[in-house]
PDB file of C-alpha atoms in Angstrom:
ATOM      1  CA  UNK A   1     -32.052   0.569   2.568  1.00  0.00           C
ATOM      2  CA  UNK A   2     -34.462   2.016   5.117  1.00  0.00           C
ATOM      3  CA  UNK A   3     -35.276  -0.596   7.826  1.00  0.00           C
ATOM      4  CA  UNK A   4     -39.000  -0.373   7.032  1.00  0.00           C
ATOM      5  CA  UNK A   5     -38.402  -2.123   3.730  1.00  0.00           C
ATOM      6  CA  UNK A   6     -36.995  -5.221   5.467  1.00  0.00           C
ATOM      7  CA  UNK A   7     -40.447  -6.696   6.098  1.00  0.00           C
ATOM      8  CA  UNK A   8     -41.460  -6.522   2.448  1.00  0.00           C
ATOM      9  CA  UNK A   9     -41.785  -9.788   0.549  1.00  0.00           C
ATOM     10  CA  UNK A  10     -39.040 -10.877  -1.877  1.00  0.00           C
ATOM     11  CA  UNK A  11     -40.534 -11.539  -5.310  1.00  0.00           C
ATOM     12  CA  UNK A  12     -39.494 -13.424  -8.420  1.00  0.00           C
ATOM     13  CA  UNK A  13     -40.220 -11.211 -11.437  1.00  0.00           C
ATOM     14  CA  UNK A  14     -40.986 -12.626 -14.893  1.00  0.00           C
ATOM     15  CA  UNK A  15     -41.480 -10.923 -18.222  1.00  0.00           C
ATOM     16  CA  UNK A  16     -45.242 -11.084 -18.851  1.00  0.00           C
ATOM     17  CA  UNK A  17     -44.671 -11.609 -22.570  1.00  0.00           C
ATOM     18  CA  UNK A  18     -42.283 -14.606 -22.591  1.00  0.00           C
ATOM     19  CA  UNK A  19     -42.202 -15.724 -18.913  1.00  0.00           C
ATOM     20  CA  UNK A  20     -38.412 -15.300 -18.711  1.00  0.00           C
ATOM     21  CA  UNK A  21     -37.191 -14.629 -15.162  1.00  0.00           C
ATOM     22  CA  UNK A  22     -35.752 -11.113 -15.116  1.00  0.00           C
ATOM     23  CA  UNK A  23     -35.301 -10.737 -11.353  1.00  0.00           C
ATOM     24  CA  UNK A  24     -34.987 -12.956  -8.276  1.00  0.00           C
ATOM     25  CA  UNK A  25     -34.928 -10.032  -5.812  1.00  0.00           C
ATOM     26  CA  UNK A  26     -38.060  -8.020  -6.587  1.00  0.00           C
ATOM     27  CA  UNK A  27     -40.022  -5.745  -4.268  1.00  0.00           C
ATOM     28  CA  UNK A  28     -43.460  -4.172  -4.671  1.00  0.00           C
ATOM     29  CA  UNK A  29     -42.919  -0.414  -4.757  1.00  0.00           C
ATOM     30  CA  UNK A  30     -44.463   2.926  -5.612  1.00  0.00           C
ATOM     31  CA  UNK A  31     -43.083   5.623  -7.847  1.00  0.00           C
ATOM     32  CA  UNK A  32     -41.644   8.425  -5.696  1.00  0.00           C
ATOM     33  CA  UNK A  33     -42.807  11.046  -8.191  1.00  0.00           C
ATOM     34  CA  UNK A  34     -46.352   9.564  -8.336  1.00  0.00           C
ATOM     35  CA  UNK A  35     -47.234   7.405  -5.318  1.00  0.00           C
ATOM     36  CA  UNK A  36     -50.472   6.207  -6.969  1.00  0.00           C
ATOM     37  CA  UNK A  37     -48.472   4.245  -9.534  1.00  0.00           C
ATOM     38  CA  UNK A  38     -47.651   0.658  -8.497  1.00  0.00           C
ATOM     39  CA  UNK A  39     -44.312  -0.673  -9.690  1.00  0.00           C
ATOM     40  CA  UNK A  40     -41.820  -3.360  -8.789  1.00  0.00           C
ATOM     41  CA  UNK A  41     -38.146  -2.717  -8.146  1.00  0.00           C
ATOM     42  CA  UNK A  42     -34.862  -4.492  -7.569  1.00  0.00           C
ATOM     43  CA  UNK A  43     -31.264  -3.820  -6.692  1.00  0.00           C
ATOM     44  CA  UNK A  44     -30.151  -6.529  -9.143  1.00  0.00           C
ATOM     45  CA  UNK A  45     -31.890  -7.889 -12.240  1.00  0.00           C
ATOM     46  CA  UNK A  46     -30.764 -11.296 -13.479  1.00  0.00           C
ATOM     47  CA  UNK A  47     -27.602 -10.634 -15.475  1.00  0.00           C
ATOM     48  CA  UNK A  48     -27.956 -10.919 -19.231  1.00  0.00           C
ATOM     49  CA  UNK A  49     -31.783 -11.053 -19.003  1.00  0.00           C
ATOM     50  CA  UNK A  50     -32.541  -7.328 -19.297  1.00  0.00           C
ATOM     51  CA  UNK A  51     -30.779  -4.659 -21.291  1.00  0.00           C
ATOM     52  CA  UNK A  52     -30.896  -0.907 -21.780  1.00  0.00           C
ATOM     53  CA  UNK A  53     -32.674   0.563 -24.790  1.00  0.00           C
ATOM     54  CA  UNK A  54     -31.654   3.836 -26.345  1.00  0.00           C
ATOM     55  CA  UNK A  55     -30.509   6.983 -24.620  1.00  0.00           C
ATOM     56  CA  UNK A  56     -31.175   8.265 -21.122  1.00  0.00           C
ATOM     57  CA  UNK A  57     -33.949  10.780 -20.577  1.00  0.00           C
ATOM     58  CA  UNK A  58     -35.770  12.624 -17.801  1.00  0.00           C
ATOM     59  CA  UNK A  59     -39.505  12.896 -17.166  1.00  0.00           C
ATOM     60  CA  UNK A  60     -41.598  15.866 -16.034  1.00  0.00           C
ATOM     61  CA  UNK A  61     -41.861  14.340 -12.544  1.00  0.00           C
ATOM     62  CA  UNK A  62     -38.207  14.719 -11.511  1.00  0.00           C
ATOM     63  CA  UNK A  63     -34.700  15.152 -12.891  1.00  0.00           C
ATOM     64  CA  UNK A  64     -33.548  11.520 -12.619  1.00  0.00           C
ATOM     65  CA  UNK A  65     -31.796  10.270 -15.757  1.00  0.00           C
ATOM     66  CA  UNK A  66     -33.451   7.007 -16.764  1.00  0.00           C
ATOM     67  CA  UNK A  67     -33.166   4.494 -19.572  1.00  0.00           C
ATOM     68  CA  UNK A  68     -35.810   2.007 -20.683  1.00  0.00           C
ATOM     69  CA  UNK A  69     -34.977  -1.671 -20.188  1.00  0.00           C
ATOM     70  CA  UNK A  70     -36.178  -4.636 -22.215  1.00  0.00           C
ATOM     71  CA  UNK A  71     -36.316  -8.376 -21.714  1.00  0.00           C
ATOM     72  CA  UNK A  72     -33.452  -9.835 -23.764  1.00  0.00           C
ATOM     73  CA  UNK A  73     -35.443 -13.026 -24.387  1.00  0.00           C
ATOM     74  CA  UNK A  74     -38.332 -11.381 -26.278  1.00  0.00           C
ATOM     75  CA  UNK A  75     -37.361  -7.712 -26.676  1.00  0.00           C
ATOM     76  CA  UNK A  76     -40.378  -6.192 -24.928  1.00  0.00           C
ATOM     77  CA  UNK A  77     -39.897  -3.168 -22.666  1.00  0.00           C
ATOM     78  CA  UNK A  78     -40.343  -4.239 -19.027  1.00  0.00           C
ATOM     79  CA  UNK A  79     -39.355  -1.072 -17.171  1.00  0.00           C
ATOM     80  CA  UNK A  80     -36.471   1.337 -16.734  1.00  0.00           C
ATOM     81  CA  UNK A  81     -33.139   1.798 -14.985  1.00  0.00           C
ATOM     82  CA  UNK A  82     -32.411   4.945 -12.974  1.00  0.00           C
ATOM     83  CA  UNK A  83     -28.899   5.655 -14.188  1.00  0.00           C
ATOM     84  CA  UNK A  84     -28.477   8.978 -12.360  1.00  0.00           C
ATOM     85  CA  UNK A  85     -30.933   9.692  -9.528  1.00  0.00           C
ATOM     86  CA  UNK A  86     -31.819  13.334  -8.871  1.00  0.00           C
ATOM     87  CA  UNK A  87     -31.251  15.091  -5.536  1.00  0.00           C
ATOM     88  CA  UNK A  88     -34.992  15.186  -4.753  1.00  0.00           C
ATOM     89  CA  UNK A  89     -35.381  11.414  -5.151  1.00  0.00           C
ATOM     90  CA  UNK A  90     -32.157  10.674  -3.266  1.00  0.00           C
ATOM     91  CA  UNK A  91     -33.393  12.748  -0.323  1.00  0.00           C
ATOM     92  CA  UNK A  92     -36.780  10.967  -0.259  1.00  0.00           C
ATOM     93  CA  UNK A  93     -37.413   7.772   1.683  1.00  0.00           C
ATOM     94  CA  UNK A  94     -36.571   5.092  -0.884  1.00  0.00           C
ATOM     95  CA  UNK A  95     -35.439   1.466  -1.028  1.00  0.00           C
ATOM     96  CA  UNK A  96     -32.233   2.162  -2.962  1.00  0.00           C
ATOM     97  CA  UNK A  97     -33.386   0.135  -5.963  1.00  0.00           C
ATOM     98  CA  UNK A  98     -32.526   1.604  -9.340  1.00  0.00           C
ATOM     99  CA  UNK A  99     -34.143  -1.034 -11.577  1.00  0.00           C
ATOM    100  CA  UNK A 100     -37.891  -0.474 -11.941  1.00  0.00           C
ATOM    101  CA  UNK A 101     -40.382  -2.864 -13.561  1.00  0.00           C
ATOM    102  CA  UNK A 102     -43.749  -1.739 -14.934  1.00  0.00           C
ATOM    103  CA  UNK A 103     -46.601  -3.710 -13.370  1.00  0.00           C
ATOM    104  CA  UNK A 104     -48.293  -4.231 -16.749  1.00  0.00           C
ATOM    105  CA  UNK A 105     -45.141  -5.766 -18.292  1.00  0.00           C
ATOM    106  CA  UNK A 106     -44.248  -8.315 -15.624  1.00  0.00           C
ATOM    107  CA  UNK A 107     -45.732 -11.038 -13.436  1.00  0.00           C
ATOM    108  CA  UNK A 108     -44.553 -11.723  -9.897  1.00  0.00           C
ATOM    109  CA  UNK A 109     -44.593 -14.587  -7.449  1.00  0.00           C
ATOM    110  CA  UNK A 110     -43.662 -14.690  -3.789  1.00  0.00           C
ATOM    111  CA  UNK A 111     -40.533 -16.595  -2.831  1.00  0.00           C
ATOM    112  CA  UNK A 112     -40.791 -19.052   0.053  1.00  0.00           C
ATOM    113  CA  UNK A 113     -38.118 -19.193   2.779  1.00  0.00           C
ATOM    114  CA  UNK A 114     -36.049 -22.264   3.723  1.00  0.00           C
ATOM    115  CA  UNK A 115     -38.818 -23.631   5.946  1.00  0.00           C
ATOM    116  CA  UNK A 116     -41.172 -23.804   2.982  1.00  0.00           C
ATOM    117  CA  UNK A 117     -43.945 -22.283   5.106  1.00  0.00           C
ATOM    118  CA  UNK A 118     -43.276 -18.537   5.087  1.00  0.00           C
ATOM    119  CA  UNK A 119     -42.603 -15.995   2.388  1.00  0.00           C
ATOM    120  CA  UNK A 120     -39.047 -14.688   2.236  1.00  0.00           C
ATOM    121  CA  UNK A 121     -38.592 -11.119   3.500  1.00  0.00           C
ATOM    122  CA  UNK A 122     -35.960  -8.587   2.469  1.00  0.00           C
ATOM    123  CA  UNK A 123     -34.361  -8.568   5.916  1.00  0.00           C
ATOM    124  CA  UNK A 124     -33.630 -12.301   5.448  1.00  0.00           C
ATOM    125  CA  UNK A 125     -31.432 -11.921   2.361  1.00  0.00           C
ATOM    126  CA  UNK A 126     -28.005 -10.416   1.762  1.00  0.00           C
ATOM    127  CA  UNK A 127     -27.913  -6.626   1.518  1.00  0.00           C
ATOM    128  CA  UNK A 128     -25.976  -6.725  -1.737  1.00  0.00           C
ATOM    129  CA  UNK A 129     -26.597  -9.377  -4.366  1.00  0.00           C
ATOM    130  CA  UNK A 130     -24.091 -12.166  -4.967  1.00  0.00           C
ATOM    131  CA  UNK A 131     -23.190 -13.406  -8.420  1.00  0.00           C
ATOM    132  CA  UNK A 132     -24.900 -16.721  -7.647  1.00  0.00           C
ATOM    133  CA  UNK A 133     -28.179 -14.950  -6.884  1.00  0.00           C
ATOM    134  CA  UNK A 134     -28.324 -12.941 -10.087  1.00  0.00           C
ATOM    135  CA  UNK A 135     -26.801 -15.203 -12.734  1.00  0.00           C
ATOM    136  CA  UNK A 136     -28.623 -18.501 -12.404  1.00  0.00           C
ATOM    137  CA  UNK A 137     -32.197 -18.880 -13.543  1.00  0.00           C
ATOM    138  CA  UNK A 138     -32.504 -22.436 -12.337  1.00  0.00           C
ATOM    139  CA  UNK A 139     -30.972 -22.146  -8.876  1.00  0.00           C
ATOM    140  CA  UNK A 140     -33.235 -22.671  -5.911  1.00  0.00           C
ATOM    141  CA  UNK A 141     -33.948 -19.512  -3.958  1.00  0.00           C
ATOM    142  CA  UNK A 142     -34.516 -21.488  -0.760  1.00  0.00           C
ATOM    143  CA  UNK A 143     -30.822 -21.185   0.122  1.00  0.00           C
ATOM    144  CA  UNK A 144     -30.401 -17.427  -0.437  1.00  0.00           C
ATOM    145  CA  UNK A 145     -29.710 -16.821   3.241  1.00  0.00           C
ATOM    146  CA  UNK A 146     -26.878 -19.393   3.169  1.00  0.00           C
ATOM    147  CA  UNK A 147     -24.946 -17.698   0.351  1.00  0.00           C
ATOM    148  CA  UNK A 148     -21.797 -15.786   1.190  1.00  0.00           C
ATOM    149  CA  UNK A 149     -20.561 -12.800  -0.766  1.00  0.00           C
ATOM    150  CA  UNK A 150     -16.884 -12.062  -1.161  1.00  0.00           C
ATOM    151  CA  UNK A 151     -15.541  -8.786  -2.516  1.00  0.00           C
TER     152      UNK A 151
END
């Protein structure tokens, strides 16, 4: 991830339709192919809370192969997954996130750091998500910086 993204706020992302948490590592973003469009992205949705719908497709904006994603709790489409990014998008300045949430399908809230006084920033969390961060809906996000990942 480009260092400039480290100061962005970490967001909890909920399905607007059923309030199910679909992501604990969200970031406000813009669409590379249309920078006027506000979106939210993540490197890791909560496992078993979103699923792919149908076949992959490309848009007129670029050659990325994408697939719509839906909330598994209520079935509503909440965004898309970039399954195969195109060369143009890979060469652009991007945050490396391949899971994109449509702003009209989700609600977000800022996550507070361990002190309880400041919002959590991307440079304060692990670069790659741990199982504990993505699987549990009820776990407190205050201890994200204390988690260790083992491969």
